[in-house]
Amino acid sequence: MYEFRKQIRGRYAMLIAICTAIVILLLPHAIRLTDGNDGLLGAESYHNLRIAELSEGIYLTAQETVAVSPYEVILNPYHMLLAAAAKLIGITAASRALPFILGLLSVVLFYILLKNLGMKENKAFLSVMFMISSPVFMYIFTVSSHFSLLIFLNLLGLNLFIREGKYFYMSLLCYLVISLFGIFDAIASIFVLLIYSIYYHKDKLRLYILIAMLAVWSLMHNMFIYNEIGFAWPTLYGMQDFVANLLVILGSFYGFSIFMLFLVGAGIMISWDRKRDYYPIFISIALFLSLSFIVGSKVNIYLNMVFVSFAAISFFRLIRRDWALDGIRIILVYIILLGILFSAVIQYTNIKDIAPDNEDISALEWFSVQERGIVLSHEKNSDFIRVIAHQPPAIETVAAYDDYSYARPALGRTEIAHDIFYSRSLPEATELLDSIDVKYIYIDSDMKDGLVWDGQRQGLLFLLRNQETFKRIYNTDGIEIYEYIKR
Amino acid sequence: MGWLGKNYHKAILAGIIIVALAIRLYFAFQTPYFSDDSSYFALRQIEEISSTGTPLFNDDLSYGGRTYMFTPLFHYILAAFTLFLPSALVGKLIPNIFAVSLVVISYLLAMEISKDRQSALVVAMISAFIPILFSQTVNSISLYSLVIPLFALSILLFIKMHKDMRYGYPLVGVISALAFIHPSALLLVLAFSIYLILLKLEDIKESKAEIEVVLFSFMLVIWVLLILYKNSIMKEGLSIIWQSIPASLLPVYFSSITILGAIASIGVIPFVYGIVTIYRYLFRKKTRFTYLFISFALLIGMLMIFNGIMINIGLMFLGMVLTILYSIHYKQSRDFLSRTKLSRLKTFFMITLVIAIIASQLLPSVYLAQGSIKDAPSEEKIASFIWISQNTDPESTVLSAIDDGHKIAYFAQRKNIIDSNFMGVNDAEQRLSDISAIYRSIYLTNAIELLNKYDIRYIMFSDEIAEYYGIESIRYIEDPCFEIIYVEEDIRIYRSLCRFGESQSSL
């Protein structure tokens, strides 16, 4: 352990961290490309790709026309940056390269930030390594996600703010850009700055100026947005969703490892005697966790940086502690590290196998040359149908990666779609199909394997045998596309 | 030393063990078969391990083909005994020996917390006959015959570790073994965690070794469960807590419990006086290790209230904990009596107590055990399964009630439609619904469609199935599409002869 500590000191620490980040961020892309799948990772990537395509200059809104009816989409700085990068290297390459570069830069900025905040080198290094192996980091810097730019800007902004002199104006710029992402992100950034100010008492005037400008700018921006597309109160998440959002093992892409949470819990318990020193952090953790009932798993991208730092501190406390049962100390350390690694492997598996696969892309690309018409499928396929097949999806849902998805006109049709999926009455099904003007029905193997149906002749699958009403126009590799023939 | 000499009390303890084991084996060997269907799942695993060395994870028979997700250490332990005993005898004998080991462990635990041999003997006597535990393990290859004694052993080692830290290592070993036997190991570490919290709240200093063991155990159990059940957790999420039991069966497995029901299952003496002891020590006195038992009782109680644990399993754990807590109450009562004029009647009180234990523990245990034995399948039913194995195609699928699922796989060696092992099965609810539809349907085409869906060739029918589905007979069974091939007492087996043609695709 002593030799290990010696080696990570100094310049090698950053090099090891960057190399590890490169491997972790490139691996899912490399494996997919090796399998012949050149599709992007996940619906979120295609969603952002589409908005970047619609982007013209620095306008904050654009119109989406591949929909049941045209609607306004809200651009954020990530879309603009993606559009700019696309002009140089193409949209698909930009969708892969941009989060990757932002990820590497975030690793460097996080390390520098921790050192500037007074954390010792070995703890800072371990925090960075925990961050790189965290499911949140793996996801947001692999998938083309706007959170990648958000995290980068937060880290850059805070780093610049900590430095004195003209760097203040650069940090102000960062935070003003952050406020363009949405009201929650602006509030979260203000909160982080306030916590910083509690611990470091210098520059309070500049801090208040920054917060005031950020608040005003954010207010103006959001008033403009809500004026364009209206406002909707968020739906509260239940306790079961809260737990599911918190843990990667339960399928959340933004979830944490149980072992990481354990280290955080242990860190809080260890620090509890000095709670007067740590109360702002404790309050921020409690507040963010509470906010997750409103905004969902998005809070995890902020919590992640706090958690990995706490986890590193408590990890060192654990191994340096004077143990009564020394024999189990080493085993415990290995269990924790292996557990964190295990969660990283789970996340890697989730990301690597994320839709769309080769069969999905082939089907959707074939679909893109067909006559345009509204397509009924499961809501998870909406962005693929729009972006790859260039067909308007019949139903849409609130997406965790799009704060303004409540403005999509096809929202709220999920119940109609489910009634159609489970109907065994042809007149009832056709009436419902006519009500939402469906021309095509897209069925993939996930839908047949439990996502919608788990029997061969369940619901709509039974009715699709009626060849006078439903003409199968595509049937390859488990994907079927039917054309609905209206009477 | 009191009126019990050191060797005399050992003799009494041995006597309790022998009597308990004798009564158990008497009931167990009243029938050659096991009372619950899942014993036959365990038996298949034991026989598979003894013949191939590895458990049967990929089973072609259950649900027509599926992968099991379970921890196999219990089955390995039983399989080790098949080196010198037949598997059916191992299934009858060894779980009962495991269950009786609770008597010794309870005695040692009661000695630790009450420091009184007489109290410990009384607790040993009660623990030998906790009605719910007795009936659930007397004629079943039940994991809980080993899990509950190991729980008690863990508590004992935890308490001993406080005086001698070296007990921490065997404690960690026992907890590790529990993690590989059953996921309820998580209950143990949760209870230990609650214990540490209670100590903190009561300003009692926890020892370093306690914290370290709890920390380590928590991590180890979580790690083992994540590795073993990762796929189930990712597929089924939090419903894995309820073992993926279909919603329509949840009320059966997680039925609510009444106070009278709890008393009857645990026994009035441990229930009432165990609860009194909890109340006394939670709100008034502060004794370190009593909090350990209180933590268990609180955890199990909360889980039972919020349907986080099956009622009968919760009652088994609760019974064990309350029984040991009774030792404190017994010692205090006896000490109080010895200071009064009633001390002359102590022999009378002792005899009265023994009679009360016999009436409230032994007799209900025997009664419930008799009920459990009656649940064992009849000779005729087993004969029908064996007939199927000898007279039907090995690839065929047999329809029967859910409680026959594992028996079909074990005796008939044929595929079943459903059994009680729901974990990892996507369509259990649909299957339950379809089986009900097959038995209750009045339409031949509807029934044949469902029979074809699962490729069912043979349908079993009996008075038991008729009662379960509320029918007198299968309405369409006289149709030429069905041929009766076996009749014995009330058991009938029909062969399904008809199949629908497959529809042509449009492309």
Tab-separated table of N, CA, C and O in Angstrom, chain A residues 240 243 249-250 258-259 262 318 321-328 331-332 335-336 338-339 342 346 350 424 454 457-458 465 467 472-473, chain B residues 161 165 168-169 172 208-209 212-213 215-216 218-220 222-223 226-227 230 233-234 237-238 426-427 430 449 502-507:
chain	number	residue	atom	x	y	z
A	240	GLN	N	-40.721	3.780	-5.052
A	240	GLN	CA	-40.150	2.693	-5.826
A	240	GLN	C	-39.290	3.255	-6.961
A	240	GLN	O	-38.201	2.743	-7.242
A	243	VAL	N	-35.943	4.585	-5.494
A	243	VAL	CA	-34.947	3.529	-5.272
A	243	VAL	C	-34.399	3.036	-6.603
A	243	VAL	O	-33.197	2.847	-6.767
A	249	ILE	N	-28.011	-1.366	-10.394
A	249	ILE	CA	-28.419	-2.773	-10.462
A	249	ILE	C	-29.907	-2.909	-10.777
A	249	ILE	O	-30.356	-3.935	-11.285
A	250	LEU	N	-30.677	-1.846	-10.516
A	250	LEU	CA	-32.107	-1.890	-10.822
A	250	LEU	C	-32.406	-1.309	-12.202
A	250	LEU	O	-33.560	-1.090	-12.552
A	258	ILE	N	-24.134	0.053	-5.223
A	258	ILE	CA	-24.506	-0.127	-3.809
A	258	ILE	C	-23.281	0.071	-2.927
A	258	ILE	O	-23.371	0.630	-1.827
A	259	PHE	N	-22.148	-0.374	-3.404
A	259	PHE	CA	-20.919	-0.284	-2.604
A	259	PHE	C	-20.463	1.160	-2.478
A	259	PHE	O	-19.925	1.568	-1.448
A	262	PHE	N	-22.625	2.636	0.036
A	262	PHE	CA	-22.191	2.187	1.346
A	262	PHE	C	-21.019	3.032	1.841
A	262	PHE	O	-20.990	3.471	2.998
A	318	LEU	N	-11.303	3.885	6.344
A	318	LEU	CA	-11.531	2.476	6.658
A	318	LEU	C	-10.222	1.697	6.694
A	318	LEU	O	-10.003	0.898	7.604
A	321	ARG	N	-7.862	2.722	9.609
A	321	ARG	CA	-8.401	2.546	10.961
A	321	ARG	C	-7.691	1.408	11.661
A	321	ARG	O	-7.262	0.439	11.036
A	322	ASP	N	-7.615	1.466	12.974
A	322	ASP	CA	-7.033	0.395	13.760
A	322	ASP	C	-8.109	-0.666	13.973
A	322	ASP	O	-9.040	-0.474	14.741
A	323	TRP	N	-7.989	-1.782	13.275
A	323	TRP	CA	-9.021	-2.799	13.284
A	323	TRP	C	-8.854	-3.772	14.444
A	323	TRP	O	-7.751	-4.210	14.738
A	324	ALA	N	-9.976	-4.148	15.051
A	324	ALA	CA	-9.962	-5.184	16.092
A	324	ALA	C	-9.791	-6.556	15.445
A	324	ALA	O	-9.107	-7.431	15.958
A	325	LEU	N	-10.427	-6.746	14.277
A	325	LEU	CA	-10.319	-8.014	13.546
A	325	LEU	C	-9.563	-7.727	12.261
A	325	LEU	O	-10.149	-7.516	11.192
A	326	ASP	N	-8.248	-7.721	12.387
A	326	ASP	CA	-7.445	-7.290	11.247
A	326	ASP	C	-7.601	-8.211	10.042
A	326	ASP	O	-7.446	-7.787	8.893
A	327	GLY	N	-7.902	-9.481	10.323
A	327	GLY	CA	-8.003	-10.468	9.240
A	327	GLY	C	-9.075	-10.144	8.212
A	327	GLY	O	-8.945	-10.445	7.034
A	328	ILE	N	-10.133	-9.484	8.639
A	328	ILE	CA	-11.202	-9.214	7.675
A	328	ILE	C	-11.034	-7.861	6.996
A	328	ILE	O	-11.768	-7.533	6.065
A	331	ILE	N	-9.928	-8.331	3.308
A	331	ILE	CA	-11.019	-8.948	2.543
A	331	ILE	C	-12.101	-7.894	2.280
A	331	ILE	O	-12.650	-7.800	1.179
A	332	LEU	N	-12.399	-7.078	3.285
A	332	LEU	CA	-13.415	-6.039	3.115
A	332	LEU	C	-13.020	-5.050	2.034
A	332	LEU	O	-13.830	-4.647	1.196
A	335	ILE	N	-13.533	-6.638	-1.253
A	335	ILE	CA	-14.963	-6.755	-1.550
A	335	ILE	C	-15.510	-5.420	-2.034
A	335	ILE	O	-16.265	-5.357	-3.018
A	336	ILE	N	-15.122	-4.337	-1.374
A	336	ILE	CA	-15.638	-3.013	-1.767
A	336	ILE	C	-15.145	-2.660	-3.168
A	336	ILE	O	-15.921	-2.230	-4.029
A	338	LEU	N	-13.994	-4.631	-5.523
A	338	LEU	CA	-14.586	-5.536	-6.521
A	338	LEU	C	-16.057	-5.199	-6.739
A	338	LEU	O	-16.568	-5.292	-7.849
A	339	GLY	N	-16.723	-4.803	-5.678
A	339	GLY	CA	-18.131	-4.424	-5.801
A	339	GLY	C	-18.312	-3.204	-6.680
A	339	GLY	O	-19.214	-3.150	-7.529
A	342	PHE	N	-17.677	-4.292	-10.112
A	342	PHE	CA	-18.815	-5.086	-10.561
A	342	PHE	C	-19.922	-4.184	-11.094
A	342	PHE	O	-20.518	-4.456	-12.137
A	346	ILE	N	-21.583	-3.954	-14.806
A	346	ILE	CA	-23.029	-3.973	-15.078
A	346	ILE	C	-23.399	-2.813	-15.995
A	346	ILE	O	-24.122	-2.981	-16.986
A	350	ASN	N	-24.909	-2.788	-19.772
A	350	ASN	CA	-26.138	-2.049	-20.122
A	350	ASN	C	-25.904	-1.146	-21.323
A	350	ASN	O	-26.721	-1.076	-22.241
A	424	ARG	N	-58.316	-7.396	-28.454
A	424	ARG	CA	-58.529	-8.587	-29.275
A	424	ARG	C	-59.796	-8.430	-30.115
A	424	ARG	O	-60.319	-9.395	-30.671
A	454	ASP	N	-46.255	-11.131	-23.892
A	454	ASP	CA	-45.389	-12.274	-23.618
A	454	ASP	C	-46.003	-13.571	-24.115
A	454	ASP	O	-45.650	-14.644	-23.679
A	457	ARG	N	-50.008	-14.945	-29.341
A	457	ARG	CA	-51.266	-14.467	-29.928
A	457	ARG	C	-51.983	-13.545	-28.962
A	457	ARG	O	-53.183	-13.568	-28.846
A	458	GLN	N	-51.215	-12.760	-28.263
A	458	GLN	CA	-51.816	-11.827	-27.321
A	458	GLN	C	-52.228	-10.559	-28.026
A	458	GLN	O	-51.509	-10.040	-28.889
A	465	ARG	N	-53.126	-10.993	-37.659
A	465	ARG	CA	-53.266	-12.100	-38.612
A	465	ARG	C	-54.292	-11.773	-39.700
A	465	ARG	O	-54.350	-12.454	-40.723
A	467	GLN	N	-55.239	-10.285	-42.668
A	467	GLN	CA	-54.433	-9.702	-43.744
A	467	GLN	C	-55.180	-8.660	-44.546
A	467	GLN	O	-54.578	-7.922	-45.331
A	472	ARG	N	-48.456	-7.075	-43.826
A	472	ARG	CA	-47.076	-7.107	-43.333
A	472	ARG	C	-46.132	-6.748	-44.467
A	472	ARG	O	-46.073	-7.431	-45.479
A	473	ILE	N	-45.393	-5.676	-44.285
A	473	ILE	CA	-44.508	-5.195	-45.349
A	473	ILE	C	-43.034	-5.422	-45.023
A	473	ILE	O	-42.169	-5.210	-45.869
B	161	MET	N	-18.453	-12.779	20.952
B	161	MET	CA	-17.365	-11.972	20.380
B	161	MET	C	-17.085	-10.747	21.255
B	161	MET	O	-15.975	-10.215	21.266
B	165	MET	N	-12.686	-11.547	21.108
B	165	MET	CA	-12.831	-11.102	19.711
B	165	MET	C	-12.586	-12.218	18.708
B	165	MET	O	-12.994	-12.111	17.564
B	168	GLY	N	-15.133	-13.562	16.384
B	168	GLY	CA	-15.513	-12.810	15.186
B	168	GLY	C	-15.265	-13.593	13.910
B	168	GLY	O	-16.028	-13.498	12.947
B	169	TYR	N	-14.194	-14.382	13.898
B	169	TYR	CA	-13.851	-15.103	12.671
B	169	TYR	C	-14.836	-16.236	12.370
B	169	TYR	O	-15.332	-16.334	11.239
B	172	VAL	N	-18.019	-14.631	11.131
B	172	VAL	CA	-17.951	-14.231	9.720
B	172	VAL	C	-18.098	-15.457	8.818
B	172	VAL	O	-18.755	-15.399	7.772
B	208	LYS	N	-15.564	-2.183	18.714
B	208	LYS	CA	-14.965	-2.111	17.373
B	208	LYS	C	-15.280	-3.365	16.583
B	208	LYS	O	-15.606	-3.308	15.404
B	209	ALA	N	-15.124	-4.494	17.260
B	209	ALA	CA	-15.328	-5.774	16.575
B	209	ALA	C	-16.757	-5.868	16.053
B	209	ALA	O	-16.995	-6.368	14.947
B	212	GLU	N	-17.045	-3.774	12.926
B	212	GLU	CA	-16.303	-4.375	11.809
B	212	GLU	C	-17.036	-5.582	11.250
B	212	GLU	O	-17.123	-5.754	10.028
B	213	VAL	N	-17.550	-6.406	12.138
B	213	VAL	CA	-18.263	-7.605	11.665
B	213	VAL	C	-19.526	-7.205	10.911
B	213	VAL	O	-19.823	-7.774	9.855
B	215	LEU	N	-20.123	-4.403	9.334
B	215	LEU	CA	-19.672	-3.787	8.076
B	215	LEU	C	-19.308	-4.863	7.051
B	215	LEU	O	-19.771	-4.854	5.910
B	216	PHE	N	-18.467	-5.772	7.508
B	216	PHE	CA	-17.988	-6.821	6.620
B	216	PHE	C	-19.147	-7.696	6.155
B	216	PHE	O	-19.265	-8.010	4.967
B	218	PHE	N	-22.318	-7.080	5.975
B	218	PHE	CA	-23.215	-6.354	5.082
B	218	PHE	C	-22.665	-6.362	3.657
B	218	PHE	O	-23.369	-6.679	2.697
B	219	MET	N	-21.401	-6.010	3.546
B	219	MET	CA	-20.775	-5.959	2.222
B	219	MET	C	-20.730	-7.337	1.579
B	219	MET	O	-21.010	-7.500	0.394
B	220	LEU	N	-20.364	-8.339	2.386
B	220	LEU	CA	-20.236	-9.683	1.822
B	220	LEU	C	-21.579	-10.198	1.332
B	220	LEU	O	-21.689	-10.727	0.220
B	222	ILE	N	-24.315	-8.507	0.503
B	222	ILE	CA	-24.758	-7.732	-0.670
B	222	ILE	C	-24.008	-8.200	-1.911
B	222	ILE	O	-24.582	-8.401	-2.983
B	223	TRP	N	-22.712	-8.369	-1.763
B	223	TRP	CA	-21.867	-8.771	-2.892
B	223	TRP	C	-22.288	-10.126	-3.418
B	223	TRP	O	-22.452	-10.325	-4.633
B	226	LEU	N	-25.700	-9.908	-5.095
B	226	LEU	CA	-25.631	-9.225	-6.384
B	226	LEU	C	-25.047	-10.139	-7.452
B	226	LEU	O	-25.528	-10.182	-8.578
B	227	ILE	N	-24.001	-10.858	-7.092
B	227	ILE	CA	-23.375	-11.755	-8.059
B	227	ILE	C	-24.373	-12.843	-8.470
B	227	ILE	O	-24.533	-13.132	-9.652
B	230	LYS	N	-27.954	-11.156	-9.945
B	230	LYS	CA	-27.837	-9.936	-10.771
B	230	LYS	C	-28.878	-9.919	-11.883
B	230	LYS	O	-29.584	-8.930	-12.049
B	233	ILE	N	-32.391	-9.398	-10.541
B	233	ILE	CA	-32.606	-8.038	-10.047
B	233	ILE	C	-32.786	-7.078	-11.215
B	233	ILE	O	-33.665	-6.223	-11.215
B	234	MET	N	-31.952	-7.256	-12.233
B	234	MET	CA	-32.036	-6.322	-13.358
B	234	MET	C	-33.321	-6.522	-14.138
B	234	MET	O	-33.909	-5.572	-14.635
B	237	GLY	N	-36.335	-6.138	-10.957
B	237	GLY	CA	-36.295	-4.985	-10.074
B	237	GLY	C	-36.650	-5.367	-8.642
B	237	GLY	O	-36.281	-6.425	-8.162
B	238	LEU	N	-37.400	-4.462	-7.989
B	238	LEU	CA	-37.688	-4.652	-6.572
B	238	LEU	C	-38.657	-5.793	-6.306
B	238	LEU	O	-38.771	-6.252	-5.173
B	426	ASN	N	-41.029	-15.009	-16.679
B	426	ASN	CA	-41.691	-13.765	-17.100
B	426	ASN	C	-43.202	-13.856	-17.073
B	426	ASN	O	-43.886	-12.861	-16.870
B	427	ASP	N	-43.710	-15.063	-17.372
B	427	ASP	CA	-45.139	-15.154	-17.668
B	427	ASP	C	-45.897	-16.023	-16.682
B	427	ASP	O	-46.875	-16.675	-17.052
B	430	GLN	N	-49.535	-15.151	-16.458
B	430	GLN	CA	-50.259	-15.591	-17.642
B	430	GLN	C	-50.519	-17.095	-17.577
B	430	GLN	O	-51.605	-17.576	-17.911
B	449	GLU	N	-56.807	-24.326	-27.861
B	449	GLU	CA	-55.837	-23.270	-28.194
B	449	GLU	C	-54.803	-23.139	-27.070
B	449	GLU	O	-53.596	-23.044	-27.328
B	502	GLU	N	-51.312	-24.357	-38.003
B	502	GLU	CA	-50.669	-23.045	-37.940
B	502	GLU	C	-51.193	-22.192	-39.085
B	502	GLU	O	-51.318	-22.672	-40.194
B	503	SER	N	-51.503	-20.919	-38.883
B	503	SER	CA	-51.969	-20.040	-39.963
B	503	SER	C	-50.792	-19.661	-40.829
B	503	SER	O	-49.660	-19.546	-40.356
B	504	GLN	N	-51.024	-19.429	-42.132
B	504	GLN	CA	-49.961	-19.063	-43.066
B	504	GLN	C	-49.656	-17.587	-42.910
B	504	GLN	O	-50.535	-16.777	-42.715
B	505	SER	N	-48.394	-17.183	-43.047
B	505	SER	CA	-48.049	-15.762	-42.983
B	505	SER	C	-48.353	-15.109	-44.320
B	505	SER	O	-48.420	-15.775	-45.353
B	506	SER	N	-48.523	-13.789	-44.357
B	506	SER	CA	-48.913	-13.100	-45.585
B	506	SER	C	-47.741	-12.933	-46.528
B	506	SER	O	-47.895	-12.695	-47.708
B	507	LEU	N	-46.494	-12.964	-46.062
B	507	LEU	CA	-45.314	-12.858	-46.940
B	507	LEU	C	-44.595	-14.185	-47.033
B	507	LEU	O	-44.430	-14.838	-46.015
